[in-house]
Short mmCIF file of C-alpha atoms and ligand atoms in Angstrom, two decimals:
data_model
loop_
_atom_site.label_atom_id
_atom_site.label_comp_id
_atom_site.label_asym_id
_atom_site.label_seq_id
_atom_site.Cartn_x
_atom_site.Cartn_y
_atom_site.Cartn_z
CA UNK A 1 -54.02 114.07 -26.44
CA UNK A 2 -55.41 116.48 -23.87
CA UNK A 3 -58.20 114.39 -22.37
CA UNK A 4 -60.68 117.22 -23.01
CA UNK A 5 -60.00 117.29 -26.77
CA UNK A 6 -61.57 114.44 -28.75
CA UNK A 7 -60.13 113.02 -32.02
CA UNK A 8 -59.06 116.03 -33.97
CA UNK A 9 -57.36 117.28 -37.12
CA UNK A 10 -53.63 117.75 -37.57
CA UNK A 11 -53.44 121.40 -36.45
CA UNK A 12 -55.64 120.79 -33.38
CA UNK A 13 -53.51 117.78 -32.48
CA UNK A 14 -50.32 119.82 -32.86
CA UNK A 15 -51.62 122.55 -30.55
CA UNK A 16 -53.36 120.45 -27.90
CA UNK A 17 -52.04 116.87 -27.82
CA UNK A 18 -49.99 115.87 -24.81
CA UNK A 19 -50.66 119.04 -22.86
CA UNK A 20 -53.26 120.00 -20.27
CA UNK A 21 -53.58 122.90 -17.84
CA UNK A 22 -51.16 122.46 -14.94
CA UNK A 23 -53.26 120.99 -12.10
CA UNK A 24 -51.40 122.99 -9.45
CA UNK A 25 -51.69 126.45 -11.04
CA UNK A 26 -53.89 126.25 -14.16
CA UNK A 27 -50.93 127.35 -16.30
CA UNK A 28 -51.75 126.66 -19.96
CA UNK A 29 -48.13 126.57 -21.13
CA UNK A 30 -46.59 123.33 -19.90
CA UNK A 31 -44.17 124.18 -17.05
CA UNK A 32 -40.47 123.39 -17.41
CA UNK A 33 -39.94 120.84 -14.66
CA UNK A 34 -36.23 121.18 -13.95
CA UNK A 35 -36.37 118.94 -10.89
CA UNK A 36 -33.89 116.06 -11.01
CA UNK A 37 -35.77 113.99 -8.44
CA UNK A 38 -39.39 113.67 -7.35
CA UNK A 39 -40.69 113.17 -3.81
CA UNK A 40 -41.66 109.57 -3.23
CA UNK A 41 -44.05 110.38 -0.36
CA UNK A 42 -43.59 107.42 1.93
CA UNK A 43 -41.18 104.50 2.16
CA UNK A 44 -44.03 102.17 1.19
CA UNK A 45 -44.87 104.18 -1.94
CA UNK A 46 -41.17 104.38 -2.80
CA UNK A 47 -40.93 100.58 -2.61
CA UNK A 48 -44.07 100.22 -4.76
CA UNK A 49 -42.69 102.59 -7.41
CA UNK A 50 -39.25 100.94 -7.52
CA UNK A 51 -40.77 97.47 -7.80
CA UNK A 52 -42.94 98.63 -10.71
CA UNK A 53 -46.27 98.17 -8.87
CA UNK A 54 -46.98 101.90 -9.05
CA UNK A 55 -46.03 104.48 -11.71
CA UNK A 56 -44.60 107.82 -10.70
CA UNK A 57 -41.89 110.28 -11.67
CA UNK A 58 -38.75 109.31 -9.75
CA UNK A 59 -35.64 110.66 -11.44
CA UNK A 60 -35.37 112.76 -14.60
CA UNK A 61 -33.07 110.35 -16.47
CA UNK A 62 -35.96 107.86 -16.28
CA UNK A 63 -38.83 110.23 -17.04
CA UNK A 64 -39.65 113.92 -16.63
CA UNK A 65 -43.10 115.58 -16.87
CA UNK A 66 -42.09 118.22 -19.44
CA UNK A 67 -40.37 115.62 -21.61
CA UNK A 68 -43.39 113.28 -21.24
CA UNK A 69 -45.70 116.02 -22.55
CA UNK A 70 -43.54 116.38 -25.67
CA UNK A 71 -43.48 112.59 -26.09
CA UNK A 72 -47.29 112.45 -25.94
CA UNK A 73 -47.64 115.26 -28.50
CA UNK A 74 -45.11 113.65 -30.85
CA UNK A 75 -46.82 110.24 -30.58
CA UNK A 76 -50.19 111.81 -31.43
CA UNK A 77 -48.71 113.58 -34.46
CA UNK A 78 -46.93 110.49 -35.79
CA UNK A 79 -49.88 108.18 -35.03
CA UNK A 80 -47.72 106.05 -32.69
CA UNK A 81 -48.72 104.09 -29.59
CA UNK A 82 -45.78 105.61 -27.70
CA UNK A 83 -42.71 107.81 -28.06
CA UNK A 84 -39.52 108.61 -26.22
CA UNK A 85 -37.52 111.78 -26.63
CA UNK A 86 -33.74 111.83 -26.62
CA UNK A 87 -30.84 114.28 -26.48
CA UNK A 88 -30.43 114.31 -30.26
CA UNK A 89 -31.55 112.59 -33.42
CA UNK A 90 -28.42 110.42 -33.26
CA UNK A 91 -29.28 109.35 -29.68
CA UNK A 92 -32.72 108.31 -30.95
CA UNK A 93 -31.27 106.40 -33.92
CA UNK A 94 -28.61 104.66 -31.83
CA UNK A 95 -31.16 103.73 -29.15
CA UNK A 96 -33.67 102.36 -31.66
CA UNK A 97 -31.01 100.28 -33.44
CA UNK A 98 -29.49 98.99 -30.18
CA UNK A 99 -32.98 97.89 -29.08
CA UNK A 100 -33.33 95.91 -32.33
CA UNK A 101 -30.00 94.11 -32.71
CA UNK A 102 -27.22 92.48 -30.73
CA UNK A 103 -23.74 91.21 -31.47
CA UNK A 104 -23.81 88.71 -34.35
CA UNK A 105 -26.88 90.26 -35.98
CA UNK A 106 -27.00 91.76 -39.45
CA UNK A 107 -28.70 94.97 -40.68
CA UNK A 108 -29.80 95.80 -44.21
CA UNK A 109 -29.70 99.59 -44.59
CA UNK A 110 -30.38 102.08 -47.34
CA UNK A 111 -27.13 103.72 -48.52
CA UNK A 112 -28.67 107.16 -49.01
CA UNK A 113 -28.98 108.11 -45.34
CA UNK A 114 -27.67 110.84 -43.03
CA UNK A 115 -23.88 110.31 -42.97
CA UNK A 116 -23.58 110.03 -39.16
CA UNK A 117 -26.12 107.20 -39.25
CA UNK A 118 -24.08 105.53 -41.99
CA UNK A 119 -20.97 106.03 -39.84
CA UNK A 120 -22.70 104.63 -36.73
CA UNK A 121 -23.48 101.40 -38.56
CA UNK A 122 -20.28 101.16 -40.61
CA UNK A 123 -17.89 101.73 -37.69
CA UNK A 124 -19.43 101.76 -34.18
CA UNK A 125 -21.91 98.91 -34.63
CA UNK A 126 -19.41 96.97 -36.76
CA UNK A 127 -16.90 97.10 -33.88
CA UNK A 128 -19.61 95.63 -31.61
CA UNK A 129 -20.13 92.69 -33.98
CA UNK A 130 -23.20 94.04 -35.81
CA UNK A 131 -22.67 93.84 -39.57
CA UNK A 132 -24.50 96.13 -42.02
CA UNK A 133 -25.06 95.69 -45.75
CA UNK A 134 -25.82 99.00 -47.48
CA UNK A 135 -28.04 98.78 -50.55
CA UNK A 136 -29.69 101.12 -53.02
CA UNK A 137 -33.10 100.89 -51.37
CA UNK A 138 -34.85 102.81 -54.15
CA UNK A 139 -35.36 99.26 -55.50
CA UNK A 140 -37.09 97.07 -52.86
CA UNK A 141 -35.62 94.02 -54.63
CA UNK A 142 -32.13 95.09 -53.48
CA UNK A 143 -33.35 94.99 -49.86
CA UNK A 144 -34.90 91.53 -50.35
CA UNK A 145 -31.70 90.16 -51.93
CA UNK A 146 -29.49 91.43 -49.07
CA UNK A 147 -31.47 89.63 -46.35
CA UNK A 148 -29.56 86.68 -44.85
CA UNK A 149 -29.98 84.19 -42.00
CA UNK A 150 -28.68 86.61 -39.33
CA UNK A 151 -30.54 89.72 -40.58
CA UNK A 152 -32.69 91.27 -37.86
CA UNK A 153 -33.34 94.82 -39.03
CA UNK A 154 -34.07 96.86 -42.15
CA UNK A 155 -33.11 100.53 -41.74
CA UNK A 156 -34.52 103.21 -44.07
CA UNK A 157 -34.57 106.98 -44.48
CA UNK A 158 -37.00 108.59 -46.94
CA UNK A 159 -36.59 111.11 -48.46
CA UNK A 160 -32.87 110.44 -47.94
CA UNK A 161 -30.37 113.09 -46.91
CA UNK A 162 -29.53 114.94 -49.11
CA UNK A 163 -30.38 113.50 -52.54
CA UNK A 164 -34.07 113.00 -51.73
CA UNK A 165 -34.06 109.39 -52.94
CA UNK A 166 -37.22 107.60 -51.77
CA UNK A 167 -37.76 104.12 -50.35
CA UNK A 168 -41.11 102.43 -50.97
CA UNK A 169 -42.14 101.96 -47.34
CA UNK A 170 -45.15 99.77 -48.05
CA UNK A 171 -43.22 97.38 -50.32
CA UNK A 172 -40.13 97.17 -48.09
CA UNK A 173 -42.30 96.85 -44.96
CA UNK A 174 -44.01 93.86 -46.58
CA UNK A 175 -40.67 92.23 -47.50
CA UNK A 176 -39.33 92.72 -43.97
CA UNK A 177 -42.49 91.44 -42.29
CA UNK A 178 -42.56 88.28 -44.37
CA UNK A 179 -38.94 87.62 -43.32
CA UNK A 180 -39.74 88.36 -39.65
CA UNK A 181 -37.51 91.46 -39.54
CA UNK A 182 -37.92 94.72 -37.68
CA UNK A 183 -38.05 97.98 -39.64
CA UNK A 184 -36.94 101.49 -38.66
CA UNK A 185 -37.53 104.57 -40.80
CA UNK A 186 -35.97 108.00 -40.27
CA UNK A 187 -38.87 110.37 -41.04
CA UNK A 188 -36.95 113.60 -40.36
CA UNK A 189 -37.05 115.04 -43.91
CA UNK A 190 -40.77 114.43 -44.46
CA UNK A 191 -42.08 115.10 -40.93
CA UNK A 192 -45.36 113.45 -39.89
CA UNK A 193 -47.21 116.27 -41.63
CA UNK A 194 -46.22 114.81 -45.00
CA UNK A 195 -45.61 111.11 -44.37
CA UNK A 196 -46.58 108.60 -41.70
CA UNK A 197 -44.44 105.45 -42.04
CA UNK A 198 -46.21 103.59 -39.21
CA UNK A 199 -49.44 103.66 -41.24
CA UNK A 200 -47.53 102.14 -44.16
CA UNK A 201 -46.37 99.11 -42.14
CA UNK A 202 -43.06 100.32 -40.69
CA UNK A 203 -42.48 99.25 -37.05
CA UNK A 204 -40.55 102.21 -35.68
CA UNK A 205 -39.97 105.83 -36.69
CA UNK A 206 -37.00 107.95 -35.63
CA UNK A 207 -36.60 111.70 -35.94
CA UNK A 208 -34.04 114.36 -35.52
CA UNK A 209 -36.52 116.57 -33.64
CA UNK A 210 -33.86 119.27 -34.01
CA UNK A 211 -35.40 119.87 -37.43
CA UNK A 212 -39.14 120.27 -38.16
CA UNK A 213 -40.49 119.44 -34.67
CA UNK A 214 -38.38 122.20 -33.09
CA UNK A 215 -38.58 124.37 -36.20
CA UNK A 216 -36.68 127.34 -34.83
CA UNK A 217 -33.09 126.14 -34.82
CA UNK A 218 -32.70 126.53 -31.06
CA UNK A 219 -32.81 123.02 -29.57
CA UNK A 220 -31.27 119.64 -30.40
CA UNK A 221 -33.35 116.53 -29.78
CA UNK A 222 -34.59 113.22 -31.10
CA UNK A 223 -37.57 110.90 -31.03
CA UNK A 224 -38.24 107.18 -31.25
CA UNK A 225 -41.89 106.33 -31.98
CA UNK A 226 -43.69 103.04 -32.37
CA UNK A 227 -45.30 100.23 -30.41
CA UNK A 228 -45.47 100.68 -26.64
CA UNK A 229 -43.51 97.47 -25.89
CA UNK A 230 -40.62 98.50 -28.19
CA UNK A 231 -40.52 102.05 -26.81
CA UNK A 232 -40.49 100.69 -23.26
CA UNK A 233 -37.51 98.45 -24.07
CA UNK A 234 -35.76 101.32 -25.83
CA UNK A 235 -36.20 103.52 -22.76
CA UNK A 236 -35.29 100.89 -20.18
CA UNK A 237 -32.19 99.63 -21.98
CA UNK A 238 -30.12 101.87 -24.31
CA UNK A 239 -31.60 105.24 -23.49
CA UNK A 240 -31.55 104.83 -19.71
CA UNK A 241 -28.12 103.17 -19.55
CA UNK A 242 -26.28 105.22 -22.18
CA UNK A 243 -28.10 108.24 -20.79
CA UNK A 244 -28.90 110.25 -23.93
CA UNK A 245 -32.14 111.70 -22.59
CA UNK A 246 -33.80 114.98 -23.58
CA UNK A 247 -33.41 117.92 -21.18
CA UNK A 248 -36.63 119.55 -19.85
CA UNK A 249 -35.80 122.94 -21.34
CA UNK A 250 -35.30 121.37 -24.77
CA UNK A 251 -38.62 119.55 -24.35
CA UNK A 252 -40.33 122.88 -23.65
CA UNK A 253 -38.87 124.39 -26.84
CA UNK A 254 -39.91 121.27 -28.77
CA UNK A 255 -43.49 121.46 -27.42
CA UNK A 256 -43.68 125.09 -28.45
CA UNK A 257 -42.23 124.36 -31.88
CA UNK A 258 -44.39 121.30 -32.54
CA UNK A 259 -47.59 123.31 -32.04
CA UNK A 260 -46.88 125.18 -35.30
CA UNK A 261 -45.20 122.34 -37.20
CA UNK A 262 -48.16 121.66 -39.55
CA UNK A 263 -48.47 125.38 -40.38
CA UNK A 264 -44.76 125.73 -41.06
CA UNK A 265 -44.40 122.50 -43.02
CA UNK A 266 -47.39 123.23 -45.25
CA UNK A 267 -45.93 126.62 -46.14
CA UNK A 268 -42.49 125.08 -46.64
CA UNK A 269 -44.02 122.43 -48.95
CA UNK A 270 -45.58 125.05 -51.20
CA UNK A 271 -42.54 127.38 -51.22
CA UNK A 272 -40.17 124.47 -51.92
CA UNK A 273 -42.29 123.32 -54.87
CA UNK A 274 -42.37 126.86 -56.26
CA UNK A 275 -38.57 127.24 -55.88
CA UNK A 276 -37.91 123.77 -57.38
CA UNK A 277 -40.01 124.64 -60.45
CA UNK A 278 -38.22 127.96 -60.80
CA UNK A 279 -34.75 126.38 -60.42
CA UNK A 280 -35.59 123.77 -63.04
CA UNK A 281 -36.00 126.57 -65.59
CA UNK A 282 -32.78 128.37 -64.53
CA UNK A 283 -29.84 128.30 -66.97
CA UNK A 284 -27.20 127.99 -64.21
CA UNK A 285 -28.83 124.84 -62.81
CA UNK A 286 -27.96 121.46 -64.34
CA UNK A 287 -30.40 119.32 -62.33
CA UNK A 288 -33.04 119.77 -59.63
CA UNK A 289 -33.93 117.03 -57.15
CA UNK A 290 -37.35 117.42 -55.55
CA UNK A 291 -39.94 114.62 -55.07
CA UNK A 292 -42.72 117.04 -56.02
CA UNK A 293 -41.37 117.56 -59.55
CA UNK A 294 -42.56 115.24 -62.33
CA UNK A 295 -38.84 114.97 -63.29
CA UNK A 296 -38.04 113.21 -59.97
CA UNK A 297 -37.55 109.51 -60.85
CA UNK A 298 -39.87 108.49 -58.00
CA UNK A 299 -42.53 111.19 -58.37
CA UNK A 300 -45.34 108.61 -58.59
CA UNK A 301 -44.19 106.97 -55.34
CA UNK A 302 -43.89 110.41 -53.69
CA UNK A 303 -47.52 111.20 -54.58
CA UNK A 304 -48.66 107.91 -53.03
CA UNK A 305 -46.42 107.87 -49.96
CA UNK A 306 -46.32 111.56 -49.02
CA UNK A 307 -49.97 112.59 -49.01
CA UNK A 308 -49.30 115.78 -47.02
CA UNK A 309 -46.75 117.23 -49.42
CA UNK A 310 -43.21 116.78 -50.71
CA UNK A 311 -41.28 118.57 -47.97
CA UNK A 312 -39.16 121.67 -47.61
CA UNK A 313 -35.81 120.39 -48.91
CA UNK A 314 -34.75 121.10 -52.49
CA UNK A 315 -31.41 120.00 -53.92
CA UNK A 316 -29.82 121.18 -57.13
CA UNK A 317 -26.62 120.67 -59.06
CA UNK A 318 -24.96 123.77 -60.43
CA UNK A 319 -23.73 123.63 -63.99
CA UNK A 320 -20.54 125.38 -62.81
CA UNK A 321 -19.70 122.67 -60.23
CA UNK A 322 -17.90 123.35 -56.98
CA UNK A 323 -16.77 126.93 -57.84
CA UNK A 324 -20.30 127.96 -58.76
CA UNK A 325 -21.47 126.41 -55.45
CA UNK A 326 -18.97 128.47 -53.47
CA UNK A 327 -19.99 131.67 -55.33
CA UNK A 328 -23.67 131.03 -54.53
CA UNK A 329 -22.94 130.31 -50.84
CA UNK A 330 -21.05 133.63 -50.58
CA UNK A 331 -23.62 135.66 -52.53
CA UNK A 332 -26.91 134.79 -50.78
CA UNK A 333 -28.27 137.26 -48.22
CA UNK A 334 -31.69 135.89 -47.16
CA UNK A 335 -30.60 132.23 -47.18
CA UNK A 336 -28.11 131.42 -44.40
CA UNK A 337 -25.06 129.31 -45.15
CA UNK A 338 -25.41 126.68 -42.44
CA UNK A 339 -25.90 123.00 -41.95
CA UNK A 340 -29.09 121.63 -40.31
CA UNK A 341 -32.55 121.93 -41.84
CA UNK A 342 -36.21 122.34 -41.01
CA UNK A 343 -35.87 125.82 -39.49
CA UNK A 344 -38.16 128.81 -39.96
CA UNK A 345 -35.18 130.44 -41.69
CA UNK A 346 -33.94 129.17 -45.03
CA UNK A 347 -30.61 127.35 -44.76
CA UNK A 348 -28.32 126.61 -47.68
CA UNK A 349 -25.46 124.13 -47.63
CA UNK A 350 -22.89 122.31 -49.70
CA UNK A 351 -22.97 118.64 -48.56
CA UNK A 352 -19.73 117.48 -50.26
CA UNK A 353 -17.60 119.84 -48.15
CA UNK A 354 -19.65 119.61 -44.93
CA UNK A 355 -22.05 116.85 -43.80
CA UNK A 356 -20.86 114.35 -46.42
CA UNK A 357 -17.13 114.95 -46.04
CA UNK A 358 -17.07 111.92 -43.64
CA UNK A 359 -18.37 109.64 -46.42
CA UNK A 360 -15.61 108.21 -48.66
CA UNK A 361 -15.69 109.97 -52.09
CA UNK A 362 -16.72 106.83 -54.04
CA UNK A 363 -19.58 106.13 -51.60
CA UNK A 364 -20.54 109.82 -51.66
CA UNK A 365 -20.75 109.86 -55.45
CA UNK A 366 -22.61 106.52 -55.41
CA UNK A 367 -25.17 108.27 -53.19
CA UNK A 368 -25.53 111.01 -55.82
CA UNK A 369 -23.77 113.64 -53.71
CA UNK A 370 -21.82 115.35 -56.46
CA UNK A 371 -19.24 118.12 -55.87
CA UNK A 372 -21.64 120.82 -57.05
CA UNK A 373 -24.72 119.67 -55.14
CA UNK A 374 -26.47 122.42 -53.17
CA UNK A 375 -29.05 121.66 -50.47
CA UNK A 376 -31.70 124.22 -49.67
CA UNK A 377 -33.87 123.87 -46.57
CA UNK A 378 -36.71 126.22 -47.43
CA UNK A 379 -37.93 128.34 -44.53
CA UNK A 380 -41.11 130.34 -44.01
CA UNK A 381 -39.92 133.65 -45.47
CA UNK A 382 -41.81 135.17 -48.42
CA UNK A 383 -41.09 132.87 -51.33
CA UNK A 384 -40.52 135.83 -53.70
CA UNK A 385 -37.71 137.06 -51.42
CA UNK A 386 -36.11 133.61 -51.53
CA UNK A 387 -36.38 133.40 -55.32
CA UNK A 388 -34.90 136.91 -55.68
CA UNK A 389 -32.04 136.02 -53.31
CA UNK A 390 -31.21 132.82 -55.22
CA UNK A 391 -31.56 134.59 -58.55
CA UNK A 392 -29.10 137.31 -57.51
CA UNK A 393 -26.74 134.64 -56.15
CA UNK A 394 -26.87 132.59 -59.36
CA UNK A 395 -26.17 135.59 -61.61
N1 LCS B 401 -31.46 112.04 -39.38
C1 LCS B 401 -31.42 112.92 -40.39
C2 LCS B 401 -32.19 112.64 -41.63
C3 LCS B 401 -30.67 114.09 -40.26
O1 LCS B 401 -30.64 114.95 -41.28
C4 LCS B 401 -29.94 114.32 -39.06
C5 LCS B 401 -29.12 115.54 -38.87
C6 LCS B 401 -29.99 113.36 -38.05
C7 LCS B 401 -30.77 112.25 -38.25
C8 LCS B 401 -29.26 113.51 -36.76
O2 LCS B 401 -29.93 114.39 -35.93
P1 LCS B 401 -29.25 115.24 -34.75
O3 LCS B 401 -28.54 114.25 -33.89
O4 LCS B 401 -28.30 116.19 -35.39
O5 LCS B 401 -30.40 115.87 -34.07
N2 LCS B 401 -28.87 116.25 -40.06
C9 LCS B 401 -28.08 117.26 -40.19
C10 LCS B 401 -27.79 117.84 -41.45
O6 LCS B 401 -28.20 117.45 -42.53
N3 LCS B 401 -26.96 118.86 -41.26
O7 LCS B 401 -26.64 119.03 -39.96
C11 LCS B 401 -27.33 118.00 -39.18
#
């Protein structure tokens, strides 16, 4: 938080946290520090910095002032002791997992997660000797039953991509803690505006900052947030050595985007709820998945766990299956047919033929990703324009 701003509300935090007028010029917008290296001053100070006796910026793969400002803002928004930013959401996820496990360890993970994360665990980590058991984590009992002697980590994503299945963070956090296990939760879909896993007993949060933090679809990035000691290890081991750091220009775009994240997400929450209710009454729609609808099987949990709102992602199954999906994708004019989510513009996608094509069909169907599933990432346009666009597309 800007030292001059005392404990503040969500919008004030989003605007001010992590940033302060530039001491050299008074610039209010945080400068983009493109410098690779930083002057060490004297040989003695250089030695003190390299031995860890003194803290200073040295080299931008280790730390960069623009990136640090974004990390401070993100930590304030998520209620974390510390944060590190990375080149992408996947770099954040890989770094957080690699900080938590080593060869011979076992992970219990929710099945309903972003497919590249599933792939990372099922193939990359498996080849390094880290085994993962995937469970339906909508029932905390399934997580408890999968824990074995070599389990070190429980990995969750809620709401899950794209079926919006929820994990009970408080219950699973309790199970993991009593077994001495670390927990990581991907909070990308909810954003800290709607859900704060650290307050519910989860150790570490990861984000694809590409989504709601950035908010404008023009920068890729990630975040790991949690206790200072974990974040320090994450930075000094996987992130520094594998090198997936955030670039200063991306950090500038993220800072600028994060300032309006609460405004955008609150509007997206209300538009998504309105669209979900409308879709539920539509004849062409067989099923709507949205945690804010009483028909969502975990609506009661959503109300408890997502106090800020139910998010901007709505999924629905078209009665006409895959052909109806293709017709809708080709007919929409305000919604853009594109992958990604969390942008100011509304994005529409067909997971079975895009993001989830890497998941084997049986596993994909087990995750609830049917052939006709459509994912809508609701933007900040006028909701009546979005409804009219979808209505025309569905007719
Ligand atoms: N976590 C979640 C929940 C995601 O949805 C994504 C990307 C990632 C992590 C990875 O973040 P990235 O490395 O791309 O910044 N989700 C995408 C999606 O649903 N369509 O395109 C990307």
